[in-house]
Backbone atoms as SQL, in Angstrom:
CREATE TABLE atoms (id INTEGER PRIMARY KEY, chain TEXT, resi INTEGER, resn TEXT, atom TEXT, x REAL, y REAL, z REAL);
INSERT INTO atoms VALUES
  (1, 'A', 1, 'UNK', 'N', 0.844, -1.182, 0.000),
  (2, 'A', 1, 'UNK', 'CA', 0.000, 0.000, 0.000),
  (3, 'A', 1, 'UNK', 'C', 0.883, 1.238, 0.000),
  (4, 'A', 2, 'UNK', 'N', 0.409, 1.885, -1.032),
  (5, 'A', 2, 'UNK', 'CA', 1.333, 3.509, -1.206),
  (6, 'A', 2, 'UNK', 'C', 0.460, 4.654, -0.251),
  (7, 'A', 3, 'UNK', 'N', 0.440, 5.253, 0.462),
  (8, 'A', 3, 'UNK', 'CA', 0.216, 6.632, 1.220),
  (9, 'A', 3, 'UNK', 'C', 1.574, 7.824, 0.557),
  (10, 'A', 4, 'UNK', 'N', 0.162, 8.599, 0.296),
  (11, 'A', 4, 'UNK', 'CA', 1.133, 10.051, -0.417),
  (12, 'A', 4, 'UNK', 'C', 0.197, 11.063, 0.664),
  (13, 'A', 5, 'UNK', 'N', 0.944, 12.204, 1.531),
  (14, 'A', 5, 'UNK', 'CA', 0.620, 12.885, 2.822),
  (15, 'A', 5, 'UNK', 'C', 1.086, 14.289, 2.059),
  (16, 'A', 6, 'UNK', 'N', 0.172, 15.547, 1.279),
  (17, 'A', 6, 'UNK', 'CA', 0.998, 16.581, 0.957),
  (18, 'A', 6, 'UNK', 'C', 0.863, 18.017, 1.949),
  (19, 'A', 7, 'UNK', 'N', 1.705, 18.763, 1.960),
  (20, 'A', 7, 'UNK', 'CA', 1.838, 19.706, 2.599),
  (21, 'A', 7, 'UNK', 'C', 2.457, 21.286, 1.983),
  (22, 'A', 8, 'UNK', 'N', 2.473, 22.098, 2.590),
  (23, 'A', 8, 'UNK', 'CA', 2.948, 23.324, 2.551),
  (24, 'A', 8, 'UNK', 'C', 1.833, 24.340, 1.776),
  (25, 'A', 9, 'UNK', 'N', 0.783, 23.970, 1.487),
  (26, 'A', 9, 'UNK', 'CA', -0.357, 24.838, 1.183),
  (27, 'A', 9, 'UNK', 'C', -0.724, 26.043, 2.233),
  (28, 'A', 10, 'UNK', 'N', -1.047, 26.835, 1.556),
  (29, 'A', 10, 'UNK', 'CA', -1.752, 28.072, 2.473),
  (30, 'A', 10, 'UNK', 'C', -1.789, 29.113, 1.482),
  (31, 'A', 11, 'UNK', 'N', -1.913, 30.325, 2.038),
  (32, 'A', 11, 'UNK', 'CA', -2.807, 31.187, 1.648),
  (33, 'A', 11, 'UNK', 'C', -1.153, 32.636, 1.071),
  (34, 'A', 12, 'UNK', 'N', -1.326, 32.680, 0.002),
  (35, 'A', 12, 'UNK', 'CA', -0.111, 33.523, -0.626),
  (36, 'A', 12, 'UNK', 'C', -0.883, 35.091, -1.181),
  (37, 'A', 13, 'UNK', 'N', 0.054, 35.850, -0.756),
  (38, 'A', 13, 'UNK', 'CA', -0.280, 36.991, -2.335),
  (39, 'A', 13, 'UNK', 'C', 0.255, 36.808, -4.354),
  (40, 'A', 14, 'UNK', 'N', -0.052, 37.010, -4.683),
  (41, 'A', 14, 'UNK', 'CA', 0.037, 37.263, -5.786),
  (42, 'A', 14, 'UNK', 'C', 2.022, 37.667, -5.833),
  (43, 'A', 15, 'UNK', 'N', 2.563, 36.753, -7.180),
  (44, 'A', 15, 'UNK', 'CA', 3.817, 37.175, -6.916),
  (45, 'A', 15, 'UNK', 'C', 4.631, 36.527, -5.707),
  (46, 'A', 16, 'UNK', 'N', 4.239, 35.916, -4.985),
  (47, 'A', 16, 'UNK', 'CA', 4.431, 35.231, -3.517),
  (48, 'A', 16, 'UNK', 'C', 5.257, 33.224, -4.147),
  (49, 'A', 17, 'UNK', 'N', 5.372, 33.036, -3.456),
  (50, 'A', 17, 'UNK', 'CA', 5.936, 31.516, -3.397),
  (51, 'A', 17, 'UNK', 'C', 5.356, 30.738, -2.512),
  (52, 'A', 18, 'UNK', 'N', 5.480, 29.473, -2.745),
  (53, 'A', 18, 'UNK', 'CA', 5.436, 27.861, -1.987),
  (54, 'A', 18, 'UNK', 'C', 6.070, 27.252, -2.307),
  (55, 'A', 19, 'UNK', 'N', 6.180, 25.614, -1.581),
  (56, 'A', 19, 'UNK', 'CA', 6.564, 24.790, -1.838),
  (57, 'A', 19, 'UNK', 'C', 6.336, 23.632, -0.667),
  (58, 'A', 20, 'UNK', 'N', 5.249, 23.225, -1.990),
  (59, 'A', 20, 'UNK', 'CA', 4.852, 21.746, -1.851),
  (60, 'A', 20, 'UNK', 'C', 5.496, 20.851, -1.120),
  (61, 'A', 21, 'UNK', 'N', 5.329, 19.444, -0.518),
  (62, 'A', 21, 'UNK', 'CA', 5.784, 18.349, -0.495),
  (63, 'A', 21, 'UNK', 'C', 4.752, 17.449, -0.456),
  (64, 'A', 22, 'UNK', 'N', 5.401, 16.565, -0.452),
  (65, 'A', 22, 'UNK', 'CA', 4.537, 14.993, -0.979),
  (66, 'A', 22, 'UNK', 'C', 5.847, 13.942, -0.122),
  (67, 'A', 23, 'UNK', 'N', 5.072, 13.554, 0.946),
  (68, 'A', 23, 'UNK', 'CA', 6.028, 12.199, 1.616),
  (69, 'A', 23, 'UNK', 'C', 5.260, 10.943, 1.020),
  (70, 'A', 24, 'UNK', 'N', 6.476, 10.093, 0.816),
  (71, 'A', 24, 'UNK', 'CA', 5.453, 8.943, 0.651),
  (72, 'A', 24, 'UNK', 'C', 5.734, 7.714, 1.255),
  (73, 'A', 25, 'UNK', 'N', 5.231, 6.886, 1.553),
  (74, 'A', 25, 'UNK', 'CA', 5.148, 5.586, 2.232),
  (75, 'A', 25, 'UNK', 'C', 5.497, 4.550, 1.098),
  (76, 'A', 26, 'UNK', 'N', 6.580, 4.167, 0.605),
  (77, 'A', 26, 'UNK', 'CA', 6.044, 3.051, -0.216),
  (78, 'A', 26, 'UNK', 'C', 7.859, 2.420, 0.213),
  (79, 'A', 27, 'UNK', 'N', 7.649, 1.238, -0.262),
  (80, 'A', 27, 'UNK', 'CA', 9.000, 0.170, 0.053),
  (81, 'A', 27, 'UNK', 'C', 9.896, 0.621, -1.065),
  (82, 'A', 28, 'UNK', 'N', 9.427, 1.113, -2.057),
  (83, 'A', 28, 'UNK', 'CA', 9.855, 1.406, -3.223),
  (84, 'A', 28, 'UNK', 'C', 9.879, 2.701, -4.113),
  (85, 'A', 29, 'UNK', 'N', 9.966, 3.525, -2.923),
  (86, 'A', 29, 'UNK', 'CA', 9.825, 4.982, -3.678),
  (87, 'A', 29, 'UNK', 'C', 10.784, 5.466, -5.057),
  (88, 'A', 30, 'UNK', 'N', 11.675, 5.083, -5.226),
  (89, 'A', 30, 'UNK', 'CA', 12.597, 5.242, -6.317),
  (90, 'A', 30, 'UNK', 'C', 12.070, 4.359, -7.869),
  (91, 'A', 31, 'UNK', 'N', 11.322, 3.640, -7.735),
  (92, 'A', 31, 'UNK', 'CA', 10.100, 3.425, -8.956),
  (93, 'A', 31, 'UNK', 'C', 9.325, 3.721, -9.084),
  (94, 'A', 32, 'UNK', 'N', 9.111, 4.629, -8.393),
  (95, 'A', 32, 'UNK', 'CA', 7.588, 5.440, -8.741),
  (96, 'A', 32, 'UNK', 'C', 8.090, 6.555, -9.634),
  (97, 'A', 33, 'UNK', 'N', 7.279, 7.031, -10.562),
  (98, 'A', 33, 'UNK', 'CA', 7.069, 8.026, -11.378),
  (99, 'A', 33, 'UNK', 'C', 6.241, 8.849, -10.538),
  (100, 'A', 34, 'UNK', 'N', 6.268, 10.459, -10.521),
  (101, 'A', 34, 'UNK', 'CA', 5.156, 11.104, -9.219),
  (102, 'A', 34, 'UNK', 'C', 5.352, 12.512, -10.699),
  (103, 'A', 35, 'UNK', 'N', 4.351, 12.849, -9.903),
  (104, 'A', 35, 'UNK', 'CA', 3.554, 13.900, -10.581),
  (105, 'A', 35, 'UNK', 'C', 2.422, 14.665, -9.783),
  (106, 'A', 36, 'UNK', 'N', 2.375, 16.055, -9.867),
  (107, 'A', 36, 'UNK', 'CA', 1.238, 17.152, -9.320),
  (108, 'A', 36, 'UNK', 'C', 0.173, 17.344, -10.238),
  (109, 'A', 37, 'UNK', 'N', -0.885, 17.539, -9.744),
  (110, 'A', 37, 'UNK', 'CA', -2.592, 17.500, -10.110),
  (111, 'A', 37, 'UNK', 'C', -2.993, 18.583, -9.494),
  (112, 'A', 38, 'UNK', 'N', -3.742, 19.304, -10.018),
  (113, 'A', 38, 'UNK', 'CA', -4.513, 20.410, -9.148),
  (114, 'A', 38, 'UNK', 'C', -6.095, 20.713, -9.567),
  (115, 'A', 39, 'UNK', 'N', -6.923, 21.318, -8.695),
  (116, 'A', 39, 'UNK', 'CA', -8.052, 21.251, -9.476),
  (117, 'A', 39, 'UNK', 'C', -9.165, 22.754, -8.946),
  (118, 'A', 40, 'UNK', 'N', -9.309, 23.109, -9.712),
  (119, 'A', 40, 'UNK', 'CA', -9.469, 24.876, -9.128),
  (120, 'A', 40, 'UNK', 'C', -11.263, 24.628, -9.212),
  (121, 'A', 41, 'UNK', 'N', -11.894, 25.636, -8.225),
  (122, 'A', 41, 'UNK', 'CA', -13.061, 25.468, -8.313),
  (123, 'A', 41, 'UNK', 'C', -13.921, 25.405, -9.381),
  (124, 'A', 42, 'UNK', 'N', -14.820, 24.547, -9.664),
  (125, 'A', 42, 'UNK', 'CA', -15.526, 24.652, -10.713),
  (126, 'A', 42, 'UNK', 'C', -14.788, 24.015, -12.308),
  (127, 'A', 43, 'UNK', 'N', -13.438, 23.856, -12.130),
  (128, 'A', 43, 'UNK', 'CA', -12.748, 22.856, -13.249),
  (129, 'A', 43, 'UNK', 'C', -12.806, 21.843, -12.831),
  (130, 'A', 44, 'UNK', 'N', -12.040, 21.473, -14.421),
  (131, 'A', 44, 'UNK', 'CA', -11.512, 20.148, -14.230),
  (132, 'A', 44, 'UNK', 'C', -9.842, 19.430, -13.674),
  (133, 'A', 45, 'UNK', 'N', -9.711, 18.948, -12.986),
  (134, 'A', 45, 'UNK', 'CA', -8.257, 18.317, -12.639),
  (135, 'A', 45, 'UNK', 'C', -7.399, 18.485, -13.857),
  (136, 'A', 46, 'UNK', 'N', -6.342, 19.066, -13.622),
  (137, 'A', 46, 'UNK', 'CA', -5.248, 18.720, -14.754),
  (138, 'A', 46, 'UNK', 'C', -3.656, 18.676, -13.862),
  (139, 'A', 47, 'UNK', 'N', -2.846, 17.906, -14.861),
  (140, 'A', 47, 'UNK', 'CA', -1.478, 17.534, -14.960),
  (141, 'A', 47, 'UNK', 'C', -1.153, 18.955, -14.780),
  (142, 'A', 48, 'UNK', 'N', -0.075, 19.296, -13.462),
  (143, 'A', 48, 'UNK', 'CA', 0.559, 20.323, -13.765),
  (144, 'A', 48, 'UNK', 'C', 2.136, 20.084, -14.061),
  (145, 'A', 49, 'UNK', 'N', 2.420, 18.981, -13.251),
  (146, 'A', 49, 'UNK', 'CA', 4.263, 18.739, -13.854),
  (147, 'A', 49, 'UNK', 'C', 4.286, 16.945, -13.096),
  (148, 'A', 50, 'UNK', 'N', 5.093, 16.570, -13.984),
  (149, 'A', 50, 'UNK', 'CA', 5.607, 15.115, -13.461),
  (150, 'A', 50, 'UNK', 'C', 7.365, 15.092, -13.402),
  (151, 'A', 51, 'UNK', 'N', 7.465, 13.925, -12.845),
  (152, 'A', 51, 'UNK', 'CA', 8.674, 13.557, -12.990),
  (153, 'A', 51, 'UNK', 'C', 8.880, 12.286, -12.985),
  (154, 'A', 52, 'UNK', 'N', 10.670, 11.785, -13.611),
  (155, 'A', 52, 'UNK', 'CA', 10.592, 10.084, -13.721),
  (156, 'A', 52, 'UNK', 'C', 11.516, 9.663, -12.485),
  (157, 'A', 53, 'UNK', 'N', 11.521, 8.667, -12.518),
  (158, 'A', 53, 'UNK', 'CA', 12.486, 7.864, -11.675),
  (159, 'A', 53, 'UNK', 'C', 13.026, 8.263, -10.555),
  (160, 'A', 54, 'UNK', 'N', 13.994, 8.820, -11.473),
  (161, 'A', 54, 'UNK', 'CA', 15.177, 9.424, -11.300),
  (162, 'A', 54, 'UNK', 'C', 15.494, 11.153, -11.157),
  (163, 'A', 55, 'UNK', 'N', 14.330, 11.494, -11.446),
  (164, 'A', 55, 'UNK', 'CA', 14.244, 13.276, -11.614),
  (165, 'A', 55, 'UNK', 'C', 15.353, 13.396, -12.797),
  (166, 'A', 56, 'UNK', 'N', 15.460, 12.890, -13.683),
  (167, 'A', 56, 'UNK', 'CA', 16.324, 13.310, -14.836),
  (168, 'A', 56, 'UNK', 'C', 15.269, 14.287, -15.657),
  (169, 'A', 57, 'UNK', 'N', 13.985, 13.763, -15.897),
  (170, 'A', 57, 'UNK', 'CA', 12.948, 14.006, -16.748),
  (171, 'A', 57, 'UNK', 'C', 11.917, 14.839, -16.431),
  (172, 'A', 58, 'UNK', 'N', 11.294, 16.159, -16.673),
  (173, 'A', 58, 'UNK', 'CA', 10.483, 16.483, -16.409),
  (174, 'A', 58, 'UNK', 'C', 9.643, 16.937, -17.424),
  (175, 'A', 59, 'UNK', 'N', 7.893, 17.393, -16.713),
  (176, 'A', 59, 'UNK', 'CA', 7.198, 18.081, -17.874),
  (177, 'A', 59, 'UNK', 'C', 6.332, 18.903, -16.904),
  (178, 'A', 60, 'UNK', 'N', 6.005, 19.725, -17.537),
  (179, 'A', 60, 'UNK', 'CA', 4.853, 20.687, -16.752),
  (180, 'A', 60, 'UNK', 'C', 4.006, 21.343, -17.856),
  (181, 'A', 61, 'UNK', 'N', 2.856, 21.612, -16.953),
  (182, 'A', 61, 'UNK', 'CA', 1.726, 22.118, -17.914),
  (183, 'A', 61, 'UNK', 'C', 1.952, 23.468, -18.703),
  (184, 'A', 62, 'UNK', 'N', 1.724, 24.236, -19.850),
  (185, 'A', 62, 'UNK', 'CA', 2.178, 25.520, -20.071),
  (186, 'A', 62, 'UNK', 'C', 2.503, 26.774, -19.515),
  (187, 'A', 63, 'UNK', 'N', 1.208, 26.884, -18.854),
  (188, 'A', 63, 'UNK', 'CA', 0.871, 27.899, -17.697),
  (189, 'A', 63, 'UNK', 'C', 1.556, 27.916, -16.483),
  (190, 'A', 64, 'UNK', 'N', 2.303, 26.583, -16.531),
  (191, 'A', 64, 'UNK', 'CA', 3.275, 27.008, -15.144),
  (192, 'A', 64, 'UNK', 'C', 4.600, 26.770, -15.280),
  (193, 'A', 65, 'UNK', 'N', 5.061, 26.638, -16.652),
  (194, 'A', 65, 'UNK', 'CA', 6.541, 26.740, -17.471),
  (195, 'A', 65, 'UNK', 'C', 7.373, 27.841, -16.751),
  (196, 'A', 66, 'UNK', 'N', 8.611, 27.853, -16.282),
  (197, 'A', 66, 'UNK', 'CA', 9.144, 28.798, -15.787),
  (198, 'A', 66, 'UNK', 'C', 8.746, 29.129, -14.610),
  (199, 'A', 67, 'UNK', 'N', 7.708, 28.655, -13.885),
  (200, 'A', 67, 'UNK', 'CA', 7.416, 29.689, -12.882),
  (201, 'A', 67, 'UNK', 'C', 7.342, 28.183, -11.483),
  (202, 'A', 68, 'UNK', 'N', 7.053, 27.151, -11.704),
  (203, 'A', 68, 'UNK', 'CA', 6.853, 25.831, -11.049),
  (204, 'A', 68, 'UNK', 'C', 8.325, 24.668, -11.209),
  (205, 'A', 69, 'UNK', 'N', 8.972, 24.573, -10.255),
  (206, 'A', 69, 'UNK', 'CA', 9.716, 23.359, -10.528),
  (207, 'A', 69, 'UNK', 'C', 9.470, 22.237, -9.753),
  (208, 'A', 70, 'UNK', 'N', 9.012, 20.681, -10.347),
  (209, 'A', 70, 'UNK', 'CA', 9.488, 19.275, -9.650),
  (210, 'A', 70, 'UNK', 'C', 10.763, 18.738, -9.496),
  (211, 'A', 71, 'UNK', 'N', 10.590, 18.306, -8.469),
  (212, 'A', 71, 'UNK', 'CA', 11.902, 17.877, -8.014),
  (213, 'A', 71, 'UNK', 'C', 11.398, 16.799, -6.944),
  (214, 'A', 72, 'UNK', 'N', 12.203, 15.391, -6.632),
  (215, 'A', 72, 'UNK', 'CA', 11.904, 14.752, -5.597),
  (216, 'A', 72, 'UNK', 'C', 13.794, 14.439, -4.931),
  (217, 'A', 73, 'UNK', 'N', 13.595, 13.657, -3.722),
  (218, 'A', 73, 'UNK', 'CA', 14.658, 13.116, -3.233),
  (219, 'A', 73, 'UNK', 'C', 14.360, 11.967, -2.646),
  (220, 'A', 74, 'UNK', 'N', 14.922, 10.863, -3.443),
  (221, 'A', 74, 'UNK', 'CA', 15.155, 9.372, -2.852),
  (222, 'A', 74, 'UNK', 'C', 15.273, 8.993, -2.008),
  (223, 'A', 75, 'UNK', 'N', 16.061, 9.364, -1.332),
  (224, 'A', 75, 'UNK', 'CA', 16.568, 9.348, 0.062),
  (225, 'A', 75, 'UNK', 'C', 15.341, 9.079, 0.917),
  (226, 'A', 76, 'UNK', 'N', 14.735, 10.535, 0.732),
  (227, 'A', 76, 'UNK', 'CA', 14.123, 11.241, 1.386),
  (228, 'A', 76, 'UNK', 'C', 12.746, 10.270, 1.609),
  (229, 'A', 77, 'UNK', 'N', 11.983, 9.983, 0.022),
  (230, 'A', 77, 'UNK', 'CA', 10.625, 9.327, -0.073),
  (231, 'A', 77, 'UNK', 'C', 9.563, 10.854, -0.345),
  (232, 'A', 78, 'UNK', 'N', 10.087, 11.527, -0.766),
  (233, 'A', 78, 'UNK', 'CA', 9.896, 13.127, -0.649),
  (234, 'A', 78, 'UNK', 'C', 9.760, 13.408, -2.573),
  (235, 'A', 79, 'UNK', 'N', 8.624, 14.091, -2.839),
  (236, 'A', 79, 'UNK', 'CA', 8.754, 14.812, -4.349),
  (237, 'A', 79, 'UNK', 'C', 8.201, 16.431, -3.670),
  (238, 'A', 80, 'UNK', 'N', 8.612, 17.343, -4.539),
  (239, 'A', 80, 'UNK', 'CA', 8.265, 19.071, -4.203),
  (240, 'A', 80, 'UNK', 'C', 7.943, 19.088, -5.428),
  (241, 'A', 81, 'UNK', 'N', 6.767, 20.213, -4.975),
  (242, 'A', 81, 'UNK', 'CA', 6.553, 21.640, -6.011),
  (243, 'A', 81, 'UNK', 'C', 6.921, 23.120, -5.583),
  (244, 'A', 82, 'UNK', 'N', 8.110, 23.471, -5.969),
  (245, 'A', 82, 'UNK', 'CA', 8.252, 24.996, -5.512),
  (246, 'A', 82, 'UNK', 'C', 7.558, 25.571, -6.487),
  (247, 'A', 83, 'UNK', 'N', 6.782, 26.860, -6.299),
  (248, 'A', 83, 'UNK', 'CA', 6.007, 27.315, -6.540),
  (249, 'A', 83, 'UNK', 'C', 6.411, 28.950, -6.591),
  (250, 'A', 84, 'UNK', 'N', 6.871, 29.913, -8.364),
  (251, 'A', 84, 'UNK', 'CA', 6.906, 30.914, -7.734),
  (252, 'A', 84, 'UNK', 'C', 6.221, 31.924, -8.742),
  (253, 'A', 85, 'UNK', 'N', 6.255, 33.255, -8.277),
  (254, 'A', 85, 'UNK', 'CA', 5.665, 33.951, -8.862),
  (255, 'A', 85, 'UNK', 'C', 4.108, 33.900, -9.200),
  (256, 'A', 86, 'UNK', 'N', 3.594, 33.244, -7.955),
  (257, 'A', 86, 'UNK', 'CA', 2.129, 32.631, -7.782),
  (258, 'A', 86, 'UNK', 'C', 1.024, 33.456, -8.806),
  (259, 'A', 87, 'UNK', 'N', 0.043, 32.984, -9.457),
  (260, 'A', 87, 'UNK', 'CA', -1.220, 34.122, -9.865),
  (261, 'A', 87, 'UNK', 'C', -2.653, 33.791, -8.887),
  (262, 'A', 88, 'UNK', 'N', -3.673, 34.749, -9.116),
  (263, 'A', 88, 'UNK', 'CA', -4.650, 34.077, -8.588),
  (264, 'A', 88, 'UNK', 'C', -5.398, 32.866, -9.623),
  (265, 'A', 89, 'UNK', 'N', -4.742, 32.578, -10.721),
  (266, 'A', 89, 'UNK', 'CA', -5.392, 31.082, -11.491),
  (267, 'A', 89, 'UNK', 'C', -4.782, 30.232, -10.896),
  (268, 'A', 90, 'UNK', 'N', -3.712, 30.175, -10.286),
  (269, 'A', 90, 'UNK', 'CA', -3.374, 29.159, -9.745),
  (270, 'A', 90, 'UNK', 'C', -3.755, 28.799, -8.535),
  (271, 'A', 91, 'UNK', 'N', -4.568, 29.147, -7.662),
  (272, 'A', 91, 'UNK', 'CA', -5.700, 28.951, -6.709),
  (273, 'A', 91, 'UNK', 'C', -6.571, 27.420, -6.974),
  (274, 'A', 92, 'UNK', 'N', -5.905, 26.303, -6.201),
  (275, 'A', 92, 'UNK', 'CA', -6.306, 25.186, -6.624),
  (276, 'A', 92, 'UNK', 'C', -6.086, 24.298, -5.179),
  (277, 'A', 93, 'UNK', 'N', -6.685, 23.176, -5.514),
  (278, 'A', 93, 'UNK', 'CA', -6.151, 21.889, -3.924),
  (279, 'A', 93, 'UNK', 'C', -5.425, 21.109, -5.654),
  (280, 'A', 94, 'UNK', 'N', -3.731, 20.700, -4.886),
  (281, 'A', 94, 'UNK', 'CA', -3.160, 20.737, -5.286),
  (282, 'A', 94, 'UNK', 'C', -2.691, 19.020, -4.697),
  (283, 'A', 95, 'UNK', 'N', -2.546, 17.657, -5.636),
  (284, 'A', 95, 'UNK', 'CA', -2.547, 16.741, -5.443),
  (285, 'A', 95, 'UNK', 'C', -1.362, 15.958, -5.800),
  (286, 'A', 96, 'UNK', 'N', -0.638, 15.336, -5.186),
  (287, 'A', 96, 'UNK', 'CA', 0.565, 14.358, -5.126),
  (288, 'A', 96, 'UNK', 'C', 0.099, 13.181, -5.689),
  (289, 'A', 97, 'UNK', 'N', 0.850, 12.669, -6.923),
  (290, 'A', 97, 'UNK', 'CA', 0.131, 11.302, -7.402),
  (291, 'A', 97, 'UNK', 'C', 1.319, 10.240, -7.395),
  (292, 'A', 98, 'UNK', 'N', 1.164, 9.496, -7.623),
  (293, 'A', 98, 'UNK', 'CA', 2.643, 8.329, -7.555),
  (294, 'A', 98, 'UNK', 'C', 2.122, 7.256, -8.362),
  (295, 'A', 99, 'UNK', 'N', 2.740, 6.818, -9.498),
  (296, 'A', 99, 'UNK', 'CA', 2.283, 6.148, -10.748),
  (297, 'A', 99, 'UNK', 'C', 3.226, 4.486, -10.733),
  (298, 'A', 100, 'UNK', 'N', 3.161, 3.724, -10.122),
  (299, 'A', 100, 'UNK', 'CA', 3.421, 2.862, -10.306),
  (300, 'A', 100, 'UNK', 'C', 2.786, 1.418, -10.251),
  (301, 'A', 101, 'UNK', 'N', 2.302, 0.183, -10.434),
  (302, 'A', 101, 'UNK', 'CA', 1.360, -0.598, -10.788),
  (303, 'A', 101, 'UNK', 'C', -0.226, -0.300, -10.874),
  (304, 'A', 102, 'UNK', 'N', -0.212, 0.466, -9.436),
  (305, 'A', 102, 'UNK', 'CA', -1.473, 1.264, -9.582),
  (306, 'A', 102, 'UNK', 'C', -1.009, 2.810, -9.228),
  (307, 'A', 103, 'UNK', 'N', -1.866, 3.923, -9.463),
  (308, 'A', 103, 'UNK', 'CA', -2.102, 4.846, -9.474),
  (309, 'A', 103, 'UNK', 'C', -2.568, 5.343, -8.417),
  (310, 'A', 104, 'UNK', 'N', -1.671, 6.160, -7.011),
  (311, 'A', 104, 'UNK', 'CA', -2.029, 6.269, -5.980),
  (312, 'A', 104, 'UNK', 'C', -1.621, 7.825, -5.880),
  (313, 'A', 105, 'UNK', 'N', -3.237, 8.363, -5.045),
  (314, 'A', 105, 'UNK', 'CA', -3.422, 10.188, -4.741),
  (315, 'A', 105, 'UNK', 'C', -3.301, 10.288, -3.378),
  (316, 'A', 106, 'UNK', 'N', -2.977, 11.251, -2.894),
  (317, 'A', 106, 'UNK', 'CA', -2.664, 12.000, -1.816),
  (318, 'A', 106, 'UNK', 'C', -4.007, 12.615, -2.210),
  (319, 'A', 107, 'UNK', 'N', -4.230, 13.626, -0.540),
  (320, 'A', 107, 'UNK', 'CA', -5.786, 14.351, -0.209),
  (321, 'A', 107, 'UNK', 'C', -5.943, 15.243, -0.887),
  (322, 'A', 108, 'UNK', 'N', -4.499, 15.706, -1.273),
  (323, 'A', 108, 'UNK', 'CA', -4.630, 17.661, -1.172),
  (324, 'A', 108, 'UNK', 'C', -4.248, 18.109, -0.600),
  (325, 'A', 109, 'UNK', 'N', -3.534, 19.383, -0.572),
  (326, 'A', 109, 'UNK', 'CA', -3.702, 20.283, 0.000),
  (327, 'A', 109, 'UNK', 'C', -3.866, 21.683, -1.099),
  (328, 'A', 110, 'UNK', 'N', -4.675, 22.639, -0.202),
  (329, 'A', 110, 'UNK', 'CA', -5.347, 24.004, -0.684),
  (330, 'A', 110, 'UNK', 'C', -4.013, 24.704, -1.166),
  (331, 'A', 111, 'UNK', 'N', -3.869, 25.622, -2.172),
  (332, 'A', 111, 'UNK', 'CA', -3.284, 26.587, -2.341),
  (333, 'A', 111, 'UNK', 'C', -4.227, 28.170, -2.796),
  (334, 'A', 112, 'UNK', 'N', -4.653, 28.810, -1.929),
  (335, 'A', 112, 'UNK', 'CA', -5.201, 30.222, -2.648),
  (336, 'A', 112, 'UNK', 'C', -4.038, 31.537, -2.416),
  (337, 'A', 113, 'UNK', 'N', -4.044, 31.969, -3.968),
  (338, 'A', 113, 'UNK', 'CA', -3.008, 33.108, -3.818),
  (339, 'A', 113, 'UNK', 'C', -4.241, 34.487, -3.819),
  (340, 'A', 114, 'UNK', 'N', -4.120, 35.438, -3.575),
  (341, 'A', 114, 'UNK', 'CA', -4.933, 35.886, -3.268),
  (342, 'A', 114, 'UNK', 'C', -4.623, 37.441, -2.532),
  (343, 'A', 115, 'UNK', 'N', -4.865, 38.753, -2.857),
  (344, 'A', 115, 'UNK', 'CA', -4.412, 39.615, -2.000),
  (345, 'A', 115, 'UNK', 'C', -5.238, 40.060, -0.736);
């Protein structure tokens, strides 16, 4: 059983920063592929950035090109989203996923940027 626990959400201004984490529970964290989800009121869920293995590989959604980096640490059992130059579209509960035999989500946590 995979458990993904995310954190560092809260409440930003505009122009402001975060950064995410995602712990995870698994025997095997270094095969998981992980990736962030977010889902703003009234949308739909989308892919905002993944990563592989190894963090050699990344992708992120357009809208947060330049401004969002993934990153995880092995070690650790740990993937981040630093988060900068926040807008208020990016006002979302913001989800830790971990992709390996099955497809396992974390709760959320809230991000509203907001002045």
């Amino acid at each position: 059983q995979v458990q993904l626990v995310e954190s560092g959400g809260g409440l930003v201004q505009p122009g402001g920063s975060l950064r995410l984490s995602c712990a995870v529970s698994a025997f095997r964290f270094s095969v998981l592929a992980m990736s962030w989800h977010r889902q703003a009121p009234g949308k739909e869920r989308e892919l905002v950035a993944a990563i592989d293995t190894t963090g050699g590989n990344t992708n992120y959604v357009d809208s947060v090109k330049g401004r969002f980096t993934i990153s995880r640490d092995n070690a650790k059992n740990t993937v981040y989203l630093q988060m900068n130059s926040l807008q208020p579209e990016d006002t979302a509960v913001y989800y830790c996923v971990a992709h390996g035999q099955y497809i396992y989500w974390g709760r959320g946590t809230q991000v509203t940027v907001s002045s």
